[in-house]
Short mmCIF file of C-alpha atoms in Angstrom, two decimals:
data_model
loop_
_atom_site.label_atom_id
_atom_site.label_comp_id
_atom_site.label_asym_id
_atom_site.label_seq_id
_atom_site.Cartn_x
_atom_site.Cartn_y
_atom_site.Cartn_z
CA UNK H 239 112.64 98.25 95.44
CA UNK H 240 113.33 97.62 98.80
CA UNK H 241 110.42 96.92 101.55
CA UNK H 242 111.69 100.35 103.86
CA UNK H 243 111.34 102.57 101.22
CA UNK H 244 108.46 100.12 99.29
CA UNK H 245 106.62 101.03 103.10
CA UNK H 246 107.94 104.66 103.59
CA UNK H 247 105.28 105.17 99.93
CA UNK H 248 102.44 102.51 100.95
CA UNK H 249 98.70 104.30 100.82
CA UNK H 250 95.95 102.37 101.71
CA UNK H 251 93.33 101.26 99.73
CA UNK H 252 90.18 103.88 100.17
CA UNK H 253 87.55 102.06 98.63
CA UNK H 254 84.91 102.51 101.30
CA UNK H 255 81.52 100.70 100.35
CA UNK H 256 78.35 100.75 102.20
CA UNK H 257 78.03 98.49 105.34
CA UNK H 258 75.58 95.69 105.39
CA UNK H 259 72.27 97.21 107.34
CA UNK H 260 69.30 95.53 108.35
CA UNK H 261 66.08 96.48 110.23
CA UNK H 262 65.61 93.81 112.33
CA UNK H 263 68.44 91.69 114.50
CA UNK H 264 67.38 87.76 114.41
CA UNK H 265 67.40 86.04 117.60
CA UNK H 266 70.85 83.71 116.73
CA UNK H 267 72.79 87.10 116.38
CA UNK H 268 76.09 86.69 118.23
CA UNK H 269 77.51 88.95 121.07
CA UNK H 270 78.86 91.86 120.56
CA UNK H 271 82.22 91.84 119.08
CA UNK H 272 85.88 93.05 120.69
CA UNK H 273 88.55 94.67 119.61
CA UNK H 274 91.38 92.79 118.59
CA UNK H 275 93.28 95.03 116.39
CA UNK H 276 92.98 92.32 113.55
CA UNK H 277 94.05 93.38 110.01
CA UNK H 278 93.21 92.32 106.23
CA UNK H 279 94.45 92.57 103.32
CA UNK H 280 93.68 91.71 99.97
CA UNK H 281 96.59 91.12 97.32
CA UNK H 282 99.39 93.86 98.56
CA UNK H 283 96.74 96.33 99.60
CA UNK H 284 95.00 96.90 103.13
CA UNK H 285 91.64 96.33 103.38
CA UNK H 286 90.15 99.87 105.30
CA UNK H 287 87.14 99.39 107.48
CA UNK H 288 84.99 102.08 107.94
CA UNK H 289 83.02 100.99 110.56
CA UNK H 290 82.15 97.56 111.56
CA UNK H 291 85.90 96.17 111.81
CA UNK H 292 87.15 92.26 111.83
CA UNK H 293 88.08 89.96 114.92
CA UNK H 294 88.80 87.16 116.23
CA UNK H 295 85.64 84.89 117.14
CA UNK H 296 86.76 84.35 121.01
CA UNK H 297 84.74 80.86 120.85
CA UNK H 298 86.03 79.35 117.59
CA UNK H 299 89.62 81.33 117.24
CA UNK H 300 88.74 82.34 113.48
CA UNK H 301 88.80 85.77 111.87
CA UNK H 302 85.34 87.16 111.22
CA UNK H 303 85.10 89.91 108.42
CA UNK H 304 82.40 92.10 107.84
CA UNK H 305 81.17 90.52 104.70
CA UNK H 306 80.13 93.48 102.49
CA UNK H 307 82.82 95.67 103.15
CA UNK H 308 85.28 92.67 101.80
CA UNK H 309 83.33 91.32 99.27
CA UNK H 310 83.41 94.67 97.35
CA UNK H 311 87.15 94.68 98.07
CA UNK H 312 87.43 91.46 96.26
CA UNK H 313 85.00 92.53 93.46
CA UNK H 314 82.11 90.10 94.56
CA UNK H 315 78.52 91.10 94.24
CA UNK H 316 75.71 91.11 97.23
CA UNK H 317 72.64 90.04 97.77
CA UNK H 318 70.41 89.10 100.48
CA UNK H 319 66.76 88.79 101.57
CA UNK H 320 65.14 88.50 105.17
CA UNK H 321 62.27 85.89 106.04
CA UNK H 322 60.80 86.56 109.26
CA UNK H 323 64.03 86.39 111.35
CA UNK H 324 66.35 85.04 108.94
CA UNK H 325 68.86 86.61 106.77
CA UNK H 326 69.87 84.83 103.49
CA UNK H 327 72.78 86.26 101.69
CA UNK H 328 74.58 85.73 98.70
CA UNK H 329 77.91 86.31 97.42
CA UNK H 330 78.94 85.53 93.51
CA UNK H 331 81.30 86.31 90.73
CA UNK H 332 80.89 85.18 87.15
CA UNK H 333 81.78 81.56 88.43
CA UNK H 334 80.97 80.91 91.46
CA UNK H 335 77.47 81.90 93.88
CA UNK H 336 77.99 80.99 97.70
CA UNK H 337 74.66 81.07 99.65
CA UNK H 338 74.33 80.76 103.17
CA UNK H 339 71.36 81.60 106.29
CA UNK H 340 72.90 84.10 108.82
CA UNK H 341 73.73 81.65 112.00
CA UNK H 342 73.03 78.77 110.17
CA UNK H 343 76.62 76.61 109.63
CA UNK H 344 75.52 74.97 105.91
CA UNK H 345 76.35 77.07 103.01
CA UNK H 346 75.55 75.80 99.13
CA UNK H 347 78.09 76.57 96.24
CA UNK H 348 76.58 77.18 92.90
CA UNK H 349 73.30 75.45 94.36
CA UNK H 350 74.99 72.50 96.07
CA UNK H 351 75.69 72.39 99.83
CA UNK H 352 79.27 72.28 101.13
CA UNK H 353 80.60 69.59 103.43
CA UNK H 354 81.96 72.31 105.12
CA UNK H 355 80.60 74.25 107.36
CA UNK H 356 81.13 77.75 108.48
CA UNK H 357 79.94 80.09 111.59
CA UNK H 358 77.91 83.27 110.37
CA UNK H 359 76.65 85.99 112.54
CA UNK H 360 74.84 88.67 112.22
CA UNK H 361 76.75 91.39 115.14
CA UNK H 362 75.52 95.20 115.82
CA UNK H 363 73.68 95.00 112.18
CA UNK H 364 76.52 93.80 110.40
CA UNK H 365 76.61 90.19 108.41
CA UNK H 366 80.18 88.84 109.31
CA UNK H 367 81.29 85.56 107.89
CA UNK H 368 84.68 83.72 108.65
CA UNK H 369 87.75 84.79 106.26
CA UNK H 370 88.19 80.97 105.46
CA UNK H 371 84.82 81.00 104.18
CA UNK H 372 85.58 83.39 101.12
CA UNK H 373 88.94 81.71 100.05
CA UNK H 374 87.35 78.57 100.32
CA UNK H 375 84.42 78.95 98.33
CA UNK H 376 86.31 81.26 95.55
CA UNK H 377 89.42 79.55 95.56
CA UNK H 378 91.66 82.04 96.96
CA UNK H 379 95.12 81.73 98.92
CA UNK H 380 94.27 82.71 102.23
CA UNK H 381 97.10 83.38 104.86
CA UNK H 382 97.20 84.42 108.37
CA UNK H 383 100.36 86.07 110.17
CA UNK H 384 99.83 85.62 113.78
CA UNK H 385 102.71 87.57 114.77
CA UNK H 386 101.15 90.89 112.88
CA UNK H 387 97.44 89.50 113.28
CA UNK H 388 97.24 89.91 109.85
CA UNK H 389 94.94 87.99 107.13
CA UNK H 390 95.84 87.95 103.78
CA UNK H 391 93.46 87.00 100.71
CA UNK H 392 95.81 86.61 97.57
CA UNK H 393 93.19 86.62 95.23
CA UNK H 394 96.37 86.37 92.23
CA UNK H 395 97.30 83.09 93.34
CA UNK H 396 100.55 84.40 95.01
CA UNK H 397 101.83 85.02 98.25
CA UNK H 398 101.96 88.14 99.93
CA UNK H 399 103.78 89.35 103.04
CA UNK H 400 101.74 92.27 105.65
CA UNK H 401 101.73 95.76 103.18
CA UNK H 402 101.32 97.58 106.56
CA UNK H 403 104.58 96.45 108.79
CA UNK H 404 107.36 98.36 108.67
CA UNK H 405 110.22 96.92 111.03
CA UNK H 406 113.15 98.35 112.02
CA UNK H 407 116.54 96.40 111.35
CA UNK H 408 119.17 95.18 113.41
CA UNK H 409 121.73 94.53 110.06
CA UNK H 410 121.44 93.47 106.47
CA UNK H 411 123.20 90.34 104.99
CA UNK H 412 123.96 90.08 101.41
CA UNK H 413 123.66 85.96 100.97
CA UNK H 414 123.27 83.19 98.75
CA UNK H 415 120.03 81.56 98.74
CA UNK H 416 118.51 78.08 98.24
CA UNK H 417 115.23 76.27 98.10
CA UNK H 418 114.28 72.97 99.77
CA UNK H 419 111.40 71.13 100.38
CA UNK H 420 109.65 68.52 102.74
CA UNK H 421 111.08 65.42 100.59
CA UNK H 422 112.49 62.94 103.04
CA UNK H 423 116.09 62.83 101.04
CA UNK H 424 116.22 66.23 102.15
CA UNK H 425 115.37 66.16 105.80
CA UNK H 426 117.14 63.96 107.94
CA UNK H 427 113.93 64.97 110.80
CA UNK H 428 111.02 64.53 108.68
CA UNK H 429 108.87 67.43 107.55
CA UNK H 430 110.15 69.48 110.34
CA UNK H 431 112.45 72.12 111.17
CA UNK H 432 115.40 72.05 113.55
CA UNK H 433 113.53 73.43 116.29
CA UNK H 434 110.45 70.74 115.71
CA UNK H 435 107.91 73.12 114.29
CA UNK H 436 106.18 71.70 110.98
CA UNK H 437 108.00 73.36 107.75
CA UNK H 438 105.87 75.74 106.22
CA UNK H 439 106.34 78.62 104.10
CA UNK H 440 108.15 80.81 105.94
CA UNK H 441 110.91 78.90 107.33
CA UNK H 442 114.60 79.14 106.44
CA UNK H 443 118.00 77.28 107.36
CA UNK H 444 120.21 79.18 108.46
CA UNK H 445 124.22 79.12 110.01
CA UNK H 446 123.23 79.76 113.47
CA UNK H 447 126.77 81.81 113.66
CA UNK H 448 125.42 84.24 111.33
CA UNK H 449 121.82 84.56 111.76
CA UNK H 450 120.49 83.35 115.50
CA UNK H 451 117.82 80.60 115.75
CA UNK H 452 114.45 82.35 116.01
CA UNK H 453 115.34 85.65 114.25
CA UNK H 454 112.85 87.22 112.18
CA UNK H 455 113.62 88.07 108.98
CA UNK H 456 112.64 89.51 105.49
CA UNK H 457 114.21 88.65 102.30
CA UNK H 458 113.95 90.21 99.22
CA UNK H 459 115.75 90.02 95.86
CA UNK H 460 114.95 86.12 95.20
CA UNK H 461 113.14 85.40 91.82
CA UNK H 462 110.63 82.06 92.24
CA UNK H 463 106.82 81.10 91.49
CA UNK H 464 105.59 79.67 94.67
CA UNK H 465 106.88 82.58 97.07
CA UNK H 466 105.62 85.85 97.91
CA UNK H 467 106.35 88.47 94.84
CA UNK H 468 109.03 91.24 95.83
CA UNK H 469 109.91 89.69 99.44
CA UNK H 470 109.08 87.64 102.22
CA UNK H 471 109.13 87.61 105.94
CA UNK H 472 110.47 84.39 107.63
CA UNK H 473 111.90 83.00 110.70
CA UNK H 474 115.39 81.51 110.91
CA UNK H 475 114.05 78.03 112.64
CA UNK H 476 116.37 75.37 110.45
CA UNK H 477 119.80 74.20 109.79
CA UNK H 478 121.53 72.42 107.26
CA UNK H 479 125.05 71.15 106.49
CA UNK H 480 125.51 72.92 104.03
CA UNK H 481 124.07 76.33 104.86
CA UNK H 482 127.65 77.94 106.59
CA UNK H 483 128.18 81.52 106.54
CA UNK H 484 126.19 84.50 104.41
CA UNK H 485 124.49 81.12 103.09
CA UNK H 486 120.45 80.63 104.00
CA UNK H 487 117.92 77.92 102.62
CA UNK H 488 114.33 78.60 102.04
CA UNK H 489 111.63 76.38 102.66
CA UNK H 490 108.91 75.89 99.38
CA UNK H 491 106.28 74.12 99.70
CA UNK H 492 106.62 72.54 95.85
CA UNK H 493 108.16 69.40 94.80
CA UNK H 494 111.82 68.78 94.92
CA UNK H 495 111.84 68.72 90.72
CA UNK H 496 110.58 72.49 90.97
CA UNK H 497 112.32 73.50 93.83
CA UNK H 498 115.71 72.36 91.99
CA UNK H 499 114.98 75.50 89.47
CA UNK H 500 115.22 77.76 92.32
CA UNK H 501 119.21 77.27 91.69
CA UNK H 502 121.21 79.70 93.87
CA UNK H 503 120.17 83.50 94.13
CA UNK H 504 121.59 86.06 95.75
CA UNK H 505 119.47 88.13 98.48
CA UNK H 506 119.42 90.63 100.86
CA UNK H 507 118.53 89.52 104.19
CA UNK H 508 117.12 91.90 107.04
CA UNK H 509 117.43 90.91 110.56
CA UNK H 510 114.95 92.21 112.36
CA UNK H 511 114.65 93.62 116.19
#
């Protein structure tokens, strides 16, 4: 199926839980949040928020999600307790328990602390927590698509690309497909692109006669563990001298053994505006 007519169908995911309330607001509460029109999604489904909504922490640059509204989403349970001023919450599934003091930066995983820390708030009655804090602790694949402000748990162990964008289409290329990866017999630059940017997934060679440098583009049709299931979105920021014509290689950030069973597969390629 497609991604147009994939999107055309999409409905959200509805499961609307009960925000995290408390009586009191302790006195290392951050400001007041803004809106940054920041999205999440969980798997190949939107995360709706009610209410209290996510952003973008204008001190640290990291997403902040209102933590009981996802961990329901991601079928976590939660607890918490309040002494004096502080709020102590907990988040666990039949593995793992994360623990953690509202504005304090230590959290504890299954009862031992983490040498990483993490900045919690409690904002306009609402615990938030930072998205890298849940995929951390619980072992998720987190992604984040700054061109959609999107974050994306994939809770699966698989890639996804944004459910919710829907781009219109400048052409579509029927092409033969590759895989490469950052091995040095493979890049005469290093573990970068043409166009200097790290690789990463995401980035494809392509013949600059066909598909411009920079274009944005998503590819579907391709069958390989280590890439998003049904399609991907990616940016044309790589060449190669052998990628000439309806030819493009994808970046995969596996070995060069795996990558070999990629073989050659042939996609459809949209170029988008």
């Amino acid at each position: 199926m497609s991604l147009f007519s994939r999107t055309k169908g999409f409905a959200l995911a509805c499961a609307l839980a009960l925000p995290l309330v408390f009586a009191s607001t302790p006195a290392h509460a951050a400001p007041a949040l803004t809106n940054d029109d920041v999205k999440v999604q969980v798997n190949d489904k939107l995360v709706v928020f009610p209410d209290a909504q996510p952003f973008i922490d204008p001190e640290q640059h990291k997403l902040q999600v209102p933590a009981r509204i996802i961990a329901d989403q991601l079928g976590l349970k939660t607890s918490w307790t309040q002494n004096g001023s502080d709020i102590q919450i907990a988040l666990s599934n039949e593995k793992t328990t994360v623990s953690f003091t509202l504005g304090n930066p230590t959290i504890s995983i299954n009862g031992q602390a983490s040498s990483q820390t993490y900045n919690t708030a409690l904002i306009d009655g609402r615990a938030y927590v930072p998205f890298r804090l849940i995929s951390d602790a619980f072992g998720m694949i987190a992604q984040w698509d700054g061109t959609n402000r999107i974050g994306i748990y994939g809770t699966d162990g698989k890639y996804y690309a944004p459910a919710w964008y829907a781009p219109k289409y400048e052409k579509v290329i029927e092409a033969k497909a590759t895989a490469y990866t950052a091995s040095p017999s493979e890049n005469g630059w290093g573990a970068r692109d043409y166009m200097g940017n790290p690789l990463q997934l995401g980035t494809i060679a392509v013949d600059p006669s066909v598909i411009p440098l920079g274009s944005k583009v998503y590819i579907e049709g391709y069958s390989f563990d280590g890439l998003p299931q049904d399609g991907m979105f990616a940016t044309a920021t790589d060449v190669g001298s052998a990628v000439k014509g309806n030819k493009i290689d994808i970046f995969v950030p596996v070995s060069k053994s795996k990558a070999y069973n990629f073989g050659i597969q042939q996609v459809k390629i949209y170029v988008l505006k």
